[in-house]
């Protein structure tokens, strides 16, 4: 179970870094069920929800960037 916490914290750090271009300040396991993330104590299930929300936010941000790039390409290509 502690391995699951480690993997989940690693997933959180990765998506947080992608979204905010920096690593989170405080991510650590308290035990097999509880972790501390940026000063907030939460269960692994709550961390999983946070990870899902961050992934959705990252996907939305990526889609917006692609849309902007596509519009700029169309603008400069004259189409």
PDB file of N, CA and C in Angstrom:
ATOM      1  N   UNK A   1       0.823  -1.203   0.000  1.00  0.00           N
ATOM      2  CA  UNK A   1       0.000   0.000   0.000  1.00  0.00           C
ATOM      3  C   UNK A   1       0.857   1.253   0.000  1.00  0.00           C
ATOM      4  N   UNK A   2       2.009   1.222   0.670  1.00  0.00           N
ATOM      5  CA  UNK A   2       2.891   2.383   0.680  1.00  0.00           C
ATOM      6  C   UNK A   2       3.418   2.662  -0.716  1.00  0.00           C
ATOM      7  N   UNK A   3       3.586   1.603  -1.513  1.00  0.00           N
ATOM      8  CA  UNK A   3       4.036   1.775  -2.893  1.00  0.00           C
ATOM      9  C   UNK A   3       2.981   2.528  -3.699  1.00  0.00           C
ATOM     10  N   UNK A   4       1.709   2.258  -3.430  1.00  0.00           N
ATOM     11  CA  UNK A   4       0.626   2.968  -4.110  1.00  0.00           C
ATOM     12  C   UNK A   4       0.687   4.464  -3.786  1.00  0.00           C
ATOM     13  N   UNK A   5       0.963   4.801  -2.539  1.00  0.00           N
ATOM     14  CA  UNK A   5       1.085   6.206  -2.143  1.00  0.00           C
ATOM     15  C   UNK A   5       2.247   6.861  -2.879  1.00  0.00           C
ATOM     16  N   UNK A   6       3.372   6.168  -2.965  1.00  0.00           N
ATOM     17  CA  UNK A   6       4.541   6.711  -3.673  1.00  0.00           C
ATOM     18  C   UNK A   6       4.222   6.972  -5.140  1.00  0.00           C
ATOM     19  N   UNK A   7       3.578   5.999  -5.781  1.00  0.00           N
ATOM     20  CA  UNK A   7       3.234   6.150  -7.197  1.00  0.00           C
ATOM     21  C   UNK A   7       2.267   7.306  -7.414  1.00  0.00           C
ATOM     22  N   UNK A   8       1.294   7.430  -6.533  1.00  0.00           N
ATOM     23  CA  UNK A   8       0.311   8.489  -6.668  1.00  0.00           C
ATOM     24  C   UNK A   8       0.952   9.863  -6.437  1.00  0.00           C
ATOM     25  N   UNK A   9       1.842   9.945  -5.459  1.00  0.00           N
ATOM     26  CA  UNK A   9       2.531  11.219  -5.218  1.00  0.00           C
ATOM     27  C   UNK A   9       3.407  11.584  -6.409  1.00  0.00           C
ATOM     28  N   UNK A  10       4.029  10.593  -7.019  1.00  0.00           N
ATOM     29  CA  UNK A  10       4.852  10.845  -8.197  1.00  0.00           C
ATOM     30  C   UNK A  10       3.989  11.344  -9.360  1.00  0.00           C
ATOM     31  N   UNK A  11       2.810  10.738  -9.540  1.00  0.00           N
ATOM     32  CA  UNK A  11       1.883  11.211 -10.577  1.00  0.00           C
ATOM     33  C   UNK A  11       1.465  12.651 -10.314  1.00  0.00           C
ATOM     34  N   UNK A  12       1.197  12.969  -9.040  1.00  0.00           N
ATOM     35  CA  UNK A  12       0.802  14.329  -8.679  1.00  0.00           C
ATOM     36  C   UNK A  12       1.918  15.318  -9.003  1.00  0.00           C
ATOM     37  N   UNK A  13       3.145  14.994  -8.605  1.00  0.00           N
ATOM     38  CA  UNK A  13       4.281  15.888  -8.854  1.00  0.00           C
ATOM     39  C   UNK A  13       4.455  16.113 -10.354  1.00  0.00           C
ATOM     40  N   UNK A  14       4.306  15.046 -11.142  1.00  0.00           N
ATOM     41  CA  UNK A  14       4.480  15.153 -12.593  1.00  0.00           C
ATOM     42  C   UNK A  14       3.435  16.065 -13.228  1.00  0.00           C
ATOM     43  N   UNK A  15       2.161  15.866 -12.906  1.00  0.00           N
ATOM     44  CA  UNK A  15       1.115  16.687 -13.523  1.00  0.00           C
ATOM     45  C   UNK A  15       1.172  18.119 -12.987  1.00  0.00           C
ATOM     46  N   UNK A  16       1.509  18.292 -11.724  1.00  0.00           N
ATOM     47  CA  UNK A  16       1.640  19.637 -11.156  1.00  0.00           C
ATOM     48  C   UNK A  16       2.748  20.404 -11.876  1.00  0.00           C
ATOM     49  N   UNK A  17       3.871  19.719 -12.125  1.00  0.00           N
ATOM     50  CA  UNK A  17       5.004  20.348 -12.811  1.00  0.00           C
ATOM     51  C   UNK A  17       4.618  20.736 -14.233  1.00  0.00           C
ATOM     52  N   UNK A  18       3.899  19.857 -14.932  1.00  0.00           N
ATOM     53  CA  UNK A  18       3.462  20.166 -16.294  1.00  0.00           C
ATOM     54  C   UNK A  18       2.545  21.377 -16.320  1.00  0.00           C
ATOM     55  N   UNK A  19       1.686  21.485 -15.343  1.00  0.00           N
ATOM     56  CA  UNK A  19       0.690  22.547 -15.321  1.00  0.00           C
ATOM     57  C   UNK A  19       1.263  23.878 -14.845  1.00  0.00           C
ATOM     58  N   UNK A  20       2.129  23.844 -13.834  1.00  0.00           N
ATOM     59  CA  UNK A  20       2.607  25.075 -13.209  1.00  0.00           C
ATOM     60  C   UNK A  20       4.083  25.388 -13.472  1.00  0.00           C
ATOM     61  N   UNK A  21       4.770  24.531 -14.222  1.00  0.00           N
ATOM     62  CA  UNK A  21       6.191  24.709 -14.538  1.00  0.00           C
ATOM     63  C   UNK A  21       7.073  24.818 -13.303  1.00  0.00           C
ATOM     64  N   UNK A  22       6.702  24.136 -12.254  1.00  0.00           N
ATOM     65  CA  UNK A  22       7.507  24.051 -11.031  1.00  0.00           C
ATOM     66  C   UNK A  22       7.030  22.849 -10.236  1.00  0.00           C
ATOM     67  N   UNK A  23       7.853  22.417  -9.308  1.00  0.00           N
ATOM     68  CA  UNK A  23       7.457  21.274  -8.502  1.00  0.00           C
ATOM     69  C   UNK A  23       6.738  21.770  -7.249  1.00  0.00           C
ATOM     70  N   UNK A  24       5.818  20.970  -6.717  1.00  0.00           N
ATOM     71  CA  UNK A  24       5.113  21.391  -5.505  1.00  0.00           C
ATOM     72  C   UNK A  24       6.061  21.418  -4.307  1.00  0.00           C
ATOM     73  N   UNK A  25       5.747  22.229  -3.331  1.00  0.00           N
ATOM     74  CA  UNK A  25       6.614  22.439  -2.174  1.00  0.00           C
ATOM     75  C   UNK A  25       6.677  21.243  -1.233  1.00  0.00           C
ATOM     76  N   UNK A  26       5.555  20.687  -0.865  1.00  0.00           N
ATOM     77  CA  UNK A  26       5.521  19.690   0.198  1.00  0.00           C
ATOM     78  C   UNK A  26       4.647  18.512  -0.220  1.00  0.00           C
ATOM     79  N   UNK A  27       5.271  17.408  -0.597  1.00  0.00           N
ATOM     80  CA  UNK A  27       4.543  16.194  -0.951  1.00  0.00           C
ATOM     81  C   UNK A  27       5.228  15.048  -0.218  1.00  0.00           C
ATOM     82  N   UNK A  28       4.472  14.431   0.718  1.00  0.00           N
ATOM     83  CA  UNK A  28       5.061  13.326   1.482  1.00  0.00           C
ATOM     84  C   UNK A  28       3.967  12.418   2.006  1.00  0.00           C
ATOM     85  N   UNK A  29       4.343  11.166   2.182  1.00  0.00           N
ATOM     86  CA  UNK A  29       3.408  10.176   2.713  1.00  0.00           C
ATOM     87  C   UNK A  29       3.478  10.171   4.231  1.00  0.00           C
ATOM     88  N   UNK A  30       2.327  10.129   4.860  1.00  0.00           N
ATOM     89  CA  UNK A  30       2.275   9.979   6.312  1.00  0.00           C
ATOM     90  C   UNK A  30       2.202   8.507   6.676  1.00  0.00           C
ATOM     91  N   UNK A  31       1.400   7.766   5.911  1.00  0.00           N
ATOM     92  CA  UNK A  31       1.307   6.318   6.057  1.00  0.00           C
ATOM     93  C   UNK A  31       0.734   5.779   4.749  1.00  0.00           C
ATOM     94  N   UNK A  32       0.227   4.576   4.758  1.00  0.00           N
ATOM     95  CA  UNK A  32      -0.267   3.954   3.531  1.00  0.00           C
ATOM     96  C   UNK A  32      -1.564   4.572   3.023  1.00  0.00           C
ATOM     97  N   UNK A  33      -2.243   5.357   3.861  1.00  0.00           N
ATOM     98  CA  UNK A  33      -3.535   5.915   3.484  1.00  0.00           C
ATOM     99  C   UNK A  33      -3.550   7.448   3.418  1.00  0.00           C
ATOM    100  N   UNK A  34      -2.641   8.102   4.118  1.00  0.00           N
ATOM    101  CA  UNK A  34      -2.633   9.555   4.216  1.00  0.00           C
ATOM    102  C   UNK A  34      -1.362  10.141   3.625  1.00  0.00           C
ATOM    103  N   UNK A  35      -1.516  11.297   2.941  1.00  0.00           N
ATOM    104  CA  UNK A  35      -0.381  12.041   2.390  1.00  0.00           C
ATOM    105  C   UNK A  35      -0.549  13.519   2.724  1.00  0.00           C
ATOM    106  N   UNK A  36       0.540  14.249   2.650  1.00  0.00           N
ATOM    107  CA  UNK A  36       0.509  15.707   2.772  1.00  0.00           C
ATOM    108  C   UNK A  36       0.912  16.269   1.424  1.00  0.00           C
ATOM    109  N   UNK A  37       0.081  17.165   0.892  1.00  0.00           N
ATOM    110  CA  UNK A  37       0.335  17.784  -0.399  1.00  0.00           C
ATOM    111  C   UNK A  37       0.165  19.282  -0.238  1.00  0.00           C
ATOM    112  N   UNK A  38       1.245  20.018  -0.431  1.00  0.00           N
ATOM    113  CA  UNK A  38       1.230  21.476  -0.284  1.00  0.00           C
ATOM    114  C   UNK A  38       0.621  21.905   1.045  1.00  0.00           C
ATOM    115  N   UNK A  39       0.967  21.181   2.090  1.00  0.00           N
ATOM    116  CA  UNK A  39       0.514  21.532   3.430  1.00  0.00           C
ATOM    117  C   UNK A  39      -0.847  20.984   3.809  1.00  0.00           C
ATOM    118  N   UNK A  40      -1.549  20.368   2.867  1.00  0.00           N
ATOM    119  CA  UNK A  40      -2.880  19.821   3.148  1.00  0.00           C
ATOM    120  C   UNK A  40      -2.792  18.308   3.343  1.00  0.00           C
ATOM    121  N   UNK A  41      -3.375  17.835   4.424  1.00  0.00           N
ATOM    122  CA  UNK A  41      -3.409  16.400   4.685  1.00  0.00           C
ATOM    123  C   UNK A  41      -4.632  15.817   3.993  1.00  0.00           C
ATOM    124  N   UNK A  42      -4.429  14.742   3.227  1.00  0.00           N
ATOM    125  CA  UNK A  42      -5.547  14.130   2.510  1.00  0.00           C
ATOM    126  C   UNK A  42      -5.336  12.635   2.340  1.00  0.00           C
ATOM    127  N   UNK A  43      -6.437  11.956   2.115  1.00  0.00           N
ATOM    128  CA  UNK A  43      -6.399  10.518   1.835  1.00  0.00           C
ATOM    129  C   UNK A  43      -5.945  10.309   0.392  1.00  0.00           C
ATOM    130  N   UNK A  44      -5.482   9.110   0.087  1.00  0.00           N
ATOM    131  CA  UNK A  44      -5.068   8.802  -1.281  1.00  0.00           C
ATOM    132  C   UNK A  44      -6.208   8.978  -2.273  1.00  0.00           C
ATOM    133  N   UNK A  45      -7.427   8.642  -1.863  1.00  0.00           N
ATOM    134  CA  UNK A  45      -8.569   8.806  -2.759  1.00  0.00           C
ATOM    135  C   UNK A  45      -8.794  10.276  -3.104  1.00  0.00           C
ATOM    136  N   UNK A  46      -8.561  11.156  -2.152  1.00  0.00           N
ATOM    137  CA  UNK A  46      -8.691  12.599  -2.410  1.00  0.00           C
ATOM    138  C   UNK A  46      -7.575  13.077  -3.327  1.00  0.00           C
ATOM    139  N   UNK A  47      -6.372  12.550  -3.122  1.00  0.00           N
ATOM    140  CA  UNK A  47      -5.254  12.910  -3.998  1.00  0.00           C
ATOM    141  C   UNK A  47      -5.519  12.442  -5.418  1.00  0.00           C
ATOM    142  N   UNK A  48      -6.115  11.279  -5.550  1.00  0.00           N
ATOM    143  CA  UNK A  48      -6.456  10.779  -6.880  1.00  0.00           C
ATOM    144  C   UNK A  48      -7.441  11.720  -7.573  1.00  0.00           C
ATOM    145  N   UNK A  49      -8.407  12.237  -6.832  1.00  0.00           N
ATOM    146  CA  UNK A  49      -9.360  13.199  -7.389  1.00  0.00           C
ATOM    147  C   UNK A  49      -8.637  14.480  -7.823  1.00  0.00           C
ATOM    148  N   UNK A  50      -7.719  14.968  -6.990  1.00  0.00           N
ATOM    149  CA  UNK A  50      -6.946  16.175  -7.325  1.00  0.00           C
ATOM    150  C   UNK A  50      -6.138  15.936  -8.595  1.00  0.00           C
ATOM    151  N   UNK A  51      -5.524  14.773  -8.707  1.00  0.00           N
ATOM    152  CA  UNK A  51      -4.733  14.441  -9.898  1.00  0.00           C
ATOM    153  C   UNK A  51      -5.617  14.464 -11.137  1.00  0.00           C
ATOM    154  N   UNK A  52      -6.808  13.879 -11.036  1.00  0.00           N
ATOM    155  CA  UNK A  52      -7.741  13.859 -12.163  1.00  0.00           C
ATOM    156  C   UNK A  52      -8.124  15.280 -12.575  1.00  0.00           C
ATOM    157  N   UNK A  53      -8.380  16.130 -11.594  1.00  0.00           N
ATOM    158  CA  UNK A  53      -8.742  17.520 -11.898  1.00  0.00           C
ATOM    159  C   UNK A  53      -7.579  18.253 -12.569  1.00  0.00           C
ATOM    160  N   UNK A  54      -6.368  18.049 -12.074  1.00  0.00           N
ATOM    161  CA  UNK A  54      -5.195  18.686 -12.680  1.00  0.00           C
ATOM    162  C   UNK A  54      -4.974  18.185 -14.102  1.00  0.00           C
ATOM    163  N   UNK A  55      -5.211  16.906 -14.345  1.00  0.00           N
ATOM    164  CA  UNK A  55      -5.073  16.360 -15.696  1.00  0.00           C
ATOM    165  C   UNK A  55      -6.079  16.994 -16.643  1.00  0.00           C
ATOM    166  N   UNK A  56      -7.312  17.165 -16.182  1.00  0.00           N
ATOM    167  CA  UNK A  56      -8.332  17.825 -17.003  1.00  0.00           C
ATOM    168  C   UNK A  56      -7.929  19.260 -17.309  1.00  0.00           C
ATOM    169  N   UNK A  57      -7.425  19.965 -16.303  1.00  0.00           N
ATOM    170  CA  UNK A  57      -6.988  21.344 -16.486  1.00  0.00           C
ATOM    171  C   UNK A  57      -5.829  21.409 -17.477  1.00  0.00           C
ATOM    172  N   UNK A  58      -4.907  20.464 -17.384  1.00  0.00           N
ATOM    173  CA  UNK A  58      -3.756  20.427 -18.303  1.00  0.00           C
ATOM    174  C   UNK A  58      -4.225  20.156 -19.735  1.00  0.00           C
ATOM    175  N   UNK A  59      -5.165  19.219 -19.902  1.00  0.00           N
ATOM    176  CA  UNK A  59      -5.698  18.929 -21.230  1.00  0.00           C
ATOM    177  C   UNK A  59      -6.397  20.146 -21.824  1.00  0.00           C
ATOM    178  N   UNK A  60      -7.138  20.859 -21.001  1.00  0.00           N
ATOM    179  CA  UNK A  60      -7.833  22.059 -21.466  1.00  0.00           C
ATOM    180  C   UNK A  60      -6.826  23.129 -21.884  1.00  0.00           C
ATOM    181  N   UNK A  61      -5.790  23.321 -21.085  1.00  0.00           N
ATOM    182  CA  UNK A  61      -4.764  24.308 -21.400  1.00  0.00           C
ATOM    183  C   UNK A  61      -4.045  23.940 -22.702  1.00  0.00           C
ATOM    184  N   UNK A  62      -3.750  22.667 -22.877  1.00  0.00           N
ATOM    185  CA  UNK A  62      -3.077  22.209 -24.090  1.00  0.00           C
ATOM    186  C   UNK A  62      -3.967  22.435 -25.311  1.00  0.00           C
ATOM    187  N   UNK A  63      -5.248  22.151 -25.189  1.00  0.00           N
ATOM    188  CA  UNK A  63      -6.190  22.367 -26.292  1.00  0.00           C
ATOM    189  C   UNK A  63      -6.282  23.845 -26.661  1.00  0.00           C
ATOM    190  N   UNK A  64      -6.296  24.707 -25.658  1.00  0.00           N
ATOM    191  CA  UNK A  64      -6.350  26.140 -25.921  1.00  0.00           C
ATOM    192  C   UNK A  64      -5.095  26.604 -26.657  1.00  0.00           C
ATOM    193  N   UNK A  65      -3.946  26.102 -26.249  1.00  0.00           N
ATOM    194  CA  UNK A  65      -2.702  26.469 -26.919  1.00  0.00           C
ATOM    195  C   UNK A  65      -2.703  26.003 -28.365  1.00  0.00           C
ATOM    196  N   UNK A  66      -3.190  24.792 -28.592  1.00  0.00           N
ATOM    197  CA  UNK A  66      -3.257  24.272 -29.966  1.00  0.00           C
ATOM    198  C   UNK A  66      -4.185  25.136 -30.814  1.00  0.00           C
ATOM    199  N   UNK A  67      -5.301  25.557 -30.234  1.00  0.00           N
ATOM    200  CA  UNK A  67      -6.232  26.406 -30.963  1.00  0.00           C
ATOM    201  C   UNK A  67      -5.599  27.734 -31.337  1.00  0.00           C
ATOM    202  N   UNK A  68      -4.849  28.306 -30.435  1.00  0.00           N
ATOM    203  CA  UNK A  68      -4.175  29.578 -30.704  1.00  0.00           C
ATOM    204  C   UNK A  68      -3.147  29.404 -31.812  1.00  0.00           C
ATOM    205  N   UNK A  69      -2.357  28.330 -31.729  1.00  0.00           N
ATOM    206  CA  UNK A  69      -1.341  28.069 -32.750  1.00  0.00           C
ATOM    207  C   UNK A  69      -2.002  27.849 -34.103  1.00  0.00           C
ATOM    208  N   UNK A  70      -3.100  27.116 -34.131  1.00  0.00           N
ATOM    209  CA  UNK A  70      -3.806  26.865 -35.404  1.00  0.00           C
ATOM    210  C   UNK A  70      -4.301  28.165 -36.011  1.00  0.00           C
ATOM    211  N   UNK A  71      -4.865  29.036 -35.172  1.00  0.00           N
ATOM    212  CA  UNK A  71      -5.362  30.325 -35.682  1.00  0.00           C
ATOM    213  C   UNK A  71      -4.218  31.183 -36.203  1.00  0.00           C
ATOM    214  N   UNK A  72      -3.086  31.169 -35.514  1.00  0.00           N
ATOM    215  CA  UNK A  72      -1.938  31.940 -35.985  1.00  0.00           C
ATOM    216  C   UNK A  72      -1.409  31.389 -37.311  1.00  0.00           C
ATOM    217  N   UNK A  73      -1.372  30.094 -37.445  1.00  0.00           N
ATOM    218  CA  UNK A  73      -0.919  29.491 -38.706  1.00  0.00           C
ATOM    219  C   UNK A  73      -1.843  29.891 -39.841  1.00  0.00           C
ATOM    220  N   UNK A  74      -3.152  29.826 -39.603  1.00  0.00           N
ATOM    221  CA  UNK A  74      -4.107  30.226 -40.636  1.00  0.00           C
ATOM    222  C   UNK A  74      -3.959  31.700 -40.977  1.00  0.00           C
ATOM    223  N   UNK A  75      -3.737  32.522 -39.975  1.00  0.00           N
ATOM    224  CA  UNK A  75      -3.586  33.960 -40.180  1.00  0.00           C
ATOM    225  C   UNK A  75      -2.373  34.267 -41.044  1.00  0.00           C
ATOM    226  N   UNK A  76      -1.247  33.648 -40.714  1.00  0.00           N
ATOM    227  CA  UNK A  76      -0.018  33.945 -41.447  1.00  0.00           C
ATOM    228  C   UNK A  76       0.084  33.223 -42.791  1.00  0.00           C
ATOM    229  N   UNK A  77      -0.688  32.166 -42.970  1.00  0.00           N
ATOM    230  CA  UNK A  77      -0.649  31.470 -44.265  1.00  0.00           C
ATOM    231  C   UNK A  77      -1.643  32.101 -45.241  1.00  0.00           C
ATOM    232  N   UNK A  78      -2.477  32.983 -44.730  1.00  0.00           N
ATOM    233  CA  UNK A  78      -3.424  33.697 -45.600  1.00  0.00           C
ATOM    234  C   UNK A  78      -4.686  32.902 -45.915  1.00  0.00           C
ATOM    235  N   UNK A  79      -4.902  31.805 -45.238  1.00  0.00           N
ATOM    236  CA  UNK A  79      -6.101  30.988 -45.516  1.00  0.00           C
ATOM    237  C   UNK A  79      -7.253  31.414 -44.654  1.00  0.00           C
TER     238      UNK A  79
END
